[in-house]
Amino acid sequence: MAIQESELILNPDGSVYHLNLLPEHIADTIITVGDPDRVPGVTKYFESIEFSTHKREFHTQTGVYKGKRMTVISTGIGTDNIDIVFNELDALVNIDLKTRTINKTHKSLDIVRIGTSGSIQKNIGIDTFVISEKACGFDSLLHFYNSKHIQQTDVSDALIAHTEWSEDKSKPYVVTADKALFAKLESDQTTKGFTATNVGFYGPQGRILRLSIQDNDLNDKLATFSYNNQAITNLEMETAGIYGLAGLLGHRAVSMNAIIANRATGEFSKDPKLVVENLIQYTLDKLVQ
């Protein structure tokens, strides 16, 4: 049965609505970044760039790095944008856009997030790399999908109890990275992480400017939580959505985090751009090994 036009929206040229992409525009390996201006910061290392487009916050470039074809796409900030990007990337490889029917053969993409993050553990210093083994989402994105089978509910239940989680907030969900892709990108230069994905940058991450927050101790509670000897390591805004939708759609995903702040010590990187630059080069080289 064909998917209705109101559900799978296409542009006049047949490209997917928000990303402005056709299937031939993307590679099987995708790097996501938050900032549209960071896309050329990745592709400047490519030997060649075959395609580029920019619509809203979604900037895409596809090219070749050390003989490997890759696509770099910006998502903007937050899991609401991850919902758009992942569903439309999946449509490009698993839906026939002309007939609006699901392909008989499923295709999996390798998707790697390169982003910035803040540590909540004193022993995870600024200017280091955290690779997220699992992530806990404080947004509600995954609850809109049939997703219980990929959630680690024992971990989220323990977290809810430990933090005395408010019933006014969305129930946390815990999801994991793809094991094979994780193994490919992990090394002695990375710290294995359990990443918390927040719904905002200020109040949801415990920052107070002029507004008071519901739980002044939440970051401390998160920092002291441990399940099977694995503590929550860092805060950011996309990873849980990435892992959740990748798991549901049958893609492989890993999140690489440049630690530019340590919330436990109050430190901030003196050169955050350099930390991100180093993580970009590290990730690119690991992907072609």
CSV table of C-alpha atoms in Angstrom, one decimal, residues 49-188:
chain,number,residue,atom,x,y,z
A,49,ILE,CA,32.8,16.6,-2.4
A,50,GLU,CA,30.2,15.4,-4.9
A,51,PHE,CA,27.1,16.9,-3.5
A,52,SER,CA,26.0,19.7,-1.2
A,53,THR,CA,22.7,21.2,-0.2
A,54,HIS,CA,21.4,23.4,2.7
A,55,LYS,CA,17.8,23.8,3.8
A,56,ARG,CA,16.8,25.3,7.2
A,57,GLU,CA,19.2,23.8,9.8
A,58,PHE,CA,19.9,20.8,7.6
A,59,HIS,CA,23.2,21.1,5.8
A,60,THR,CA,24.4,18.1,3.9
A,61,GLN,CA,27.6,17.3,2.0
A,62,THR,CA,28.6,14.0,0.5
A,63,GLY,CA,32.1,13.1,-0.6
A,64,VAL,CA,35.1,10.8,-0.2
A,65,TYR,CA,37.6,10.5,2.7
A,66,LYS,CA,40.6,8.2,2.2
A,67,GLY,CA,38.6,6.3,-0.4
A,68,LYS,CA,35.5,5.9,1.7
A,69,ARG,CA,32.2,7.7,0.6
A,70,MET,CA,30.6,9.5,3.5
A,71,THR,CA,27.7,11.9,4.1
A,72,VAL,CA,27.9,14.7,6.7
A,73,ILE,CA,24.6,16.2,7.8
A,74,SER,CA,23.7,18.8,10.4
A,75,THR,CA,20.7,18.0,12.6
A,76,GLY,CA,20.3,21.2,14.6
A,77,ILE,CA,19.8,20.8,18.4
A,78,GLY,CA,17.5,18.4,20.1
A,79,THR,CA,15.7,15.1,19.6
A,80,ASP,CA,12.8,16.7,17.8
A,81,ASN,CA,15.2,17.3,14.9
A,82,ILE,CA,16.6,13.8,15.2
A,83,ASP,CA,13.1,12.5,14.6
A,84,ILE,CA,13.0,14.4,11.3
A,85,VAL,CA,16.5,13.5,10.2
A,86,PHE,CA,16.4,9.8,11.0
A,87,ASN,CA,13.0,9.2,9.5
A,88,GLU,CA,13.9,11.0,6.3
A,89,LEU,CA,17.3,9.3,6.0
A,90,ASP,CA,15.6,6.0,6.5
A,91,ALA,CA,13.0,6.8,3.9
A,92,LEU,CA,15.8,7.5,1.4
A,93,VAL,CA,17.1,4.0,1.7
A,94,ASN,CA,14.1,1.9,2.6
A,95,ILE,CA,11.2,3.5,0.8
A,96,ASP,CA,10.7,3.8,-3.0
A,97,LEU,CA,9.9,7.5,-3.2
A,98,LYS,CA,8.3,7.2,-6.6
A,99,THR,CA,5.8,4.5,-5.7
A,100,ARG,CA,5.7,5.5,-2.0
A,101,THR,CA,6.0,1.8,-1.0
A,102,ILE,CA,8.4,0.2,1.5
A,103,ASN,CA,11.3,-1.6,-0.2
A,104,LYS,CA,11.3,-5.4,0.1
A,105,THR,CA,15.0,-5.4,1.1
A,106,HIS,CA,16.0,-3.5,4.2
A,107,LYS,CA,19.2,-1.4,4.1
A,108,SER,CA,21.1,-0.4,7.2
A,109,LEU,CA,23.2,2.8,7.5
A,110,ASP,CA,26.1,3.5,9.8
A,111,ILE,CA,25.4,6.8,11.6
A,112,VAL,CA,27.9,8.5,13.9
A,113,ARG,CA,27.2,11.6,15.9
A,114,ILE,CA,30.1,14.0,16.5
A,115,GLY,CA,29.0,16.6,19.1
A,116,THR,CA,29.9,18.5,22.2
A,117,SER,CA,29.0,17.6,25.7
A,118,GLY,CA,29.5,18.3,29.4
A,119,SER,CA,30.8,15.8,31.9
A,120,ILE,CA,29.1,15.4,35.3
A,121,GLN,CA,31.9,13.3,36.7
A,122,LYS,CA,35.0,14.9,38.1
A,123,ASN,CA,37.3,12.2,36.7
A,124,ILE,CA,36.1,12.9,33.1
A,125,GLY,CA,38.1,16.0,32.3
A,126,ILE,CA,37.5,18.7,29.7
A,127,ASP,CA,39.1,18.2,26.3
A,128,THR,CA,38.6,14.4,26.3
A,129,PHE,CA,36.4,12.1,24.3
A,130,VAL,CA,33.4,10.1,25.6
A,131,ILE,CA,31.9,7.4,23.4
A,132,SER,CA,28.3,6.6,24.5
A,133,GLU,CA,27.8,2.9,25.2
A,134,LYS,CA,24.2,3.7,26.2
A,135,ALA,CA,22.0,6.7,26.6
A,136,CYS,CA,19.1,7.8,28.8
A,137,GLY,CA,16.5,10.1,27.2
A,138,PHE,CA,14.7,12.7,29.3
A,139,ASP,CA,12.6,13.7,26.3
A,140,SER,CA,9.5,11.8,25.3
A,141,LEU,CA,10.4,11.0,21.7
A,142,LEU,CA,10.7,7.2,22.0
A,143,HIS,CA,7.4,7.0,23.8
A,144,PHE,CA,5.5,8.0,20.7
A,145,TYR,CA,6.8,4.8,19.0
A,146,ASN,CA,6.3,1.1,19.8
A,147,SER,CA,9.7,0.9,21.4
A,148,LYS,CA,9.6,-1.1,24.7
A,149,HIS,CA,11.5,-4.0,23.0
A,150,ILE,CA,14.6,-1.8,22.6
A,151,GLN,CA,14.5,-0.1,26.0
A,152,GLN,CA,16.4,-1.2,29.1
A,153,THR,CA,13.5,-0.6,31.5
A,154,ASP,CA,15.4,-2.1,34.4
A,155,VAL,CA,17.9,0.7,34.2
A,156,SER,CA,15.4,3.5,33.7
A,157,ASP,CA,13.3,2.2,36.6
A,158,ALA,CA,16.3,2.2,38.9
A,159,LEU,CA,17.2,5.8,37.7
A,160,ILE,CA,13.6,7.0,38.4
A,161,ALA,CA,13.8,5.6,41.9
A,162,HIS,CA,17.3,7.0,42.6
A,163,THR,CA,16.5,10.5,41.4
A,164,GLU,CA,13.0,10.6,42.8
A,165,TRP,CA,11.9,11.6,39.3
A,166,SER,CA,9.0,13.9,39.1
A,167,GLU,CA,5.8,12.5,37.6
A,168,ASP,CA,5.3,15.8,35.8
A,169,LYS,CA,8.3,15.0,33.6
A,170,SER,CA,8.5,12.4,30.8
A,171,LYS,CA,9.6,9.0,31.9
A,172,PRO,CA,13.3,8.4,31.1
A,173,TYR,CA,14.1,5.7,28.6
A,174,VAL,CA,17.4,3.9,28.2
A,175,VAL,CA,18.8,2.6,24.8
A,176,THR,CA,22.2,1.4,23.6
A,177,ALA,CA,24.7,2.0,20.8
A,178,ASP,CA,25.3,-0.6,18.1
A,179,LYS,CA,27.9,-3.0,19.5
A,180,ALA,CA,29.9,-3.5,16.3
A,181,LEU,CA,30.1,0.2,15.4
A,182,PHE,CA,30.9,1.0,19.0
A,183,ALA,CA,33.8,-1.5,19.0
A,184,LYS,CA,35.2,0.1,15.7
A,185,LEU,CA,35.3,3.6,17.2
A,186,GLU,CA,36.4,2.8,20.8
A,187,SER,CA,40.0,3.0,21.7
A,188,ASP,CA,42.3,4.0,24.6
